[in-house]
mmCIF file of C-alpha atoms in Angstrom:
data_model
loop_
_atom_site.group_PDB
_atom_site.id
_atom_site.type_symbol
_atom_site.label_atom_id
_atom_site.label_comp_id
_atom_site.label_asym_id
_atom_site.label_seq_id
_atom_site.Cartn_x
_atom_site.Cartn_y
_atom_site.Cartn_z
ATOM 1 C CA UNK A 1185 -2.219 -3.576 -12.106
ATOM 2 C CA UNK A 1186 -2.880 -6.307 -14.777
ATOM 3 C CA UNK A 1187 -3.032 -8.852 -12.038
ATOM 4 C CA UNK A 1188 -6.071 -7.336 -10.381
ATOM 5 C CA UNK A 1189 -8.071 -6.980 -13.342
ATOM 6 C CA UNK A 1190 -7.799 -11.042 -14.794
ATOM 7 C CA UNK A 1191 -8.889 -12.187 -11.158
ATOM 8 C CA UNK A 1192 -12.096 -9.664 -11.686
ATOM 9 C CA UNK A 1193 -12.898 -10.900 -14.675
ATOM 10 C CA UNK A 1194 -12.334 -14.555 -14.194
ATOM 11 C CA UNK A 1195 -14.111 -13.604 -10.812
ATOM 12 C CA UNK A 1196 -17.400 -11.935 -12.237
ATOM 13 C CA UNK A 1197 -17.675 -14.605 -15.464
ATOM 14 C CA UNK A 1198 -17.996 -17.450 -12.944
ATOM 15 C CA UNK A 1199 -20.424 -15.463 -10.721
ATOM 16 C CA UNK A 1200 -22.081 -14.706 -13.880
ATOM 17 C CA UNK A 1201 -22.257 -19.125 -15.469
ATOM 18 C CA UNK A 1202 -23.862 -19.464 -11.373
ATOM 19 C CA UNK A 1203 -26.143 -16.307 -11.022
ATOM 20 C CA UNK A 1204 -27.166 -14.546 -14.226
ATOM 21 C CA UNK A 1205 -28.616 -11.383 -12.416
ATOM 22 C CA UNK A 1206 -25.404 -10.420 -11.866
ATOM 23 C CA UNK A 1207 -23.943 -7.981 -14.252
ATOM 24 C CA UNK A 1208 -21.186 -6.409 -12.268
ATOM 25 C CA UNK A 1209 -17.967 -7.251 -9.712
ATOM 26 C CA UNK A 1210 -16.882 -4.239 -7.869
ATOM 27 C CA UNK A 1211 -14.209 -4.188 -5.140
ATOM 28 C CA UNK A 1212 -15.247 -2.920 -1.449
ATOM 29 C CA UNK A 1213 -12.385 -2.376 0.687
ATOM 30 C CA UNK A 1214 -13.653 -1.471 4.565
ATOM 31 C CA UNK A 1215 -12.989 1.952 5.912
ATOM 32 C CA UNK A 1216 -9.776 2.613 5.803
ATOM 33 C CA UNK A 1217 -8.165 6.053 6.517
ATOM 34 C CA UNK A 1218 -7.362 8.461 3.323
ATOM 35 C CA UNK A 1219 -3.926 8.174 2.043
ATOM 36 C CA UNK A 1220 -2.635 11.510 2.557
ATOM 37 C CA UNK A 1221 1.252 12.654 3.282
ATOM 38 C CA UNK A 1222 -0.229 13.413 7.039
ATOM 39 C CA UNK A 1223 -0.920 9.856 7.413
ATOM 40 C CA UNK A 1224 1.993 8.065 6.104
ATOM 41 C CA UNK A 1225 3.523 11.146 8.098
ATOM 42 C CA UNK A 1226 2.081 9.596 11.282
ATOM 43 C CA UNK A 1227 2.934 6.451 10.361
ATOM 44 C CA UNK A 1228 6.671 6.884 9.903
ATOM 45 C CA UNK A 1229 6.958 8.471 14.139
ATOM 46 C CA UNK A 1230 6.851 5.757 15.658
ATOM 47 C CA UNK A 1231 9.386 3.991 13.012
ATOM 48 C CA UNK A 1232 11.703 6.916 13.219
ATOM 49 C CA UNK A 1233 13.067 6.676 16.776
ATOM 50 C CA UNK A 1234 14.794 3.249 15.980
ATOM 51 C CA UNK A 1235 16.285 4.221 13.084
ATOM 52 C CA UNK A 1236 17.960 6.812 14.798
ATOM 53 C CA UNK A 1237 19.115 4.434 16.836
ATOM 54 C CA UNK A 1238 21.462 3.383 13.859
ATOM 55 C CA UNK A 1239 21.861 6.691 12.336
ATOM 56 C CA UNK A 1240 18.926 6.180 10.000
ATOM 57 C CA UNK A 1241 16.256 7.959 9.015
ATOM 58 C CA UNK A 1242 13.143 8.350 6.457
ATOM 59 C CA UNK A 1243 11.299 10.673 4.659
ATOM 60 C CA UNK A 1244 8.318 10.973 2.177
ATOM 61 C CA UNK A 1245 9.567 10.904 -1.351
ATOM 62 C CA UNK A 1246 6.423 11.731 -3.275
ATOM 63 C CA UNK A 1247 2.674 10.040 -3.225
ATOM 64 C CA UNK A 1248 0.910 9.731 -6.172
ATOM 65 C CA UNK A 1249 -2.330 7.875 -7.853
ATOM 66 C CA UNK A 1250 -4.460 8.214 -4.894
ATOM 67 C CA UNK A 1251 -7.418 7.829 -6.280
ATOM 68 C CA UNK A 1252 -6.626 4.925 -8.357
ATOM 69 C CA UNK A 1253 -6.485 1.338 -8.413
ATOM 70 C CA UNK A 1254 -2.218 1.117 -7.407
ATOM 71 C CA UNK A 1255 -1.177 4.072 -5.699
ATOM 72 C CA UNK A 1256 2.189 4.548 -5.375
ATOM 73 C CA UNK A 1257 4.427 5.941 -2.410
ATOM 74 C CA UNK A 1258 7.376 6.219 -2.002
ATOM 75 C CA UNK A 1259 10.012 6.070 0.621
ATOM 76 C CA UNK A 1260 13.502 7.414 1.071
ATOM 77 C CA UNK A 1261 15.414 5.965 3.960
ATOM 78 C CA UNK A 1262 19.156 6.629 5.002
ATOM 79 C CA UNK A 1263 21.469 5.467 7.253
ATOM 80 C CA UNK A 1264 22.482 1.634 8.195
ATOM 81 C CA UNK A 1265 19.497 0.735 8.162
ATOM 82 C CA UNK A 1266 18.557 1.233 4.889
ATOM 83 C CA UNK A 1267 20.772 -1.581 3.404
ATOM 84 C CA UNK A 1268 18.333 -4.099 5.697
ATOM 85 C CA UNK A 1269 15.454 -5.532 3.854
ATOM 86 C CA UNK A 1270 13.497 -7.246 7.048
ATOM 87 C CA UNK A 1271 13.819 -3.376 8.319
ATOM 88 C CA UNK A 1272 11.780 -2.206 4.999
ATOM 89 C CA UNK A 1273 9.811 -4.832 4.806
ATOM 90 C CA UNK A 1274 8.051 -4.005 8.519
ATOM 91 C CA UNK A 1275 7.525 -0.636 7.264
ATOM 92 C CA UNK A 1276 5.887 -1.725 4.218
ATOM 93 C CA UNK A 1277 3.672 -3.588 6.261
ATOM 94 C CA UNK A 1278 2.972 -1.169 8.575
ATOM 95 C CA UNK A 1279 2.247 1.002 5.985
ATOM 96 C CA UNK A 1280 -0.265 -1.874 4.223
ATOM 97 C CA UNK A 1281 -2.468 -2.404 7.770
ATOM 98 C CA UNK A 1282 -2.877 1.242 8.688
ATOM 99 C CA UNK A 1283 -4.672 1.746 4.610
ATOM 100 C CA UNK A 1284 -5.443 -1.809 3.912
ATOM 101 C CA UNK A 1285 -5.420 -0.781 0.345
ATOM 102 C CA UNK A 1286 -4.584 -3.672 -1.857
ATOM 103 C CA UNK A 1287 -2.921 -2.204 -4.286
ATOM 104 C CA UNK A 1288 -0.614 0.498 -2.885
ATOM 105 C CA UNK A 1289 2.699 -0.269 -4.120
ATOM 106 C CA UNK A 1290 5.526 1.144 -2.071
ATOM 107 C CA UNK A 1291 9.089 1.572 -2.959
ATOM 108 C CA UNK A 1292 12.341 3.136 -1.373
ATOM 109 C CA UNK A 1293 14.602 5.107 -3.290
#
C-alpha cells in the first residue's frame, strides 16, 4: 500500500502542477466481478483437475480486506504440486486476471 500511495501522491503533484484545477486523484478500476470466496472457488474449480492428477488439491484458507486498498487471499495447497513455483504463479495470474484488482495480495500456506 505504501508504494501505491507514493505513486498516487507523485501523480497528483505533477497533475496539479500542470492543471491547477485538479484537487484530487482517485484510482478508478474497470468493472470487475466482486471478490468473494464463491467467485475465487469458481476459478479454483478450473485448476483442481490438473492438481488432482499430481495428487494435490487447493482450498481457500482465508479472504480478508475485500473492501480495502489491498485485499488478501490465502490459499492452501497440498500434494506434490504445492512446491512448484510455476503452478503457484499460474494460479495467481488466473485470479488476478479475473478480478483485475491492482492491490490484490495472494499468499500460499
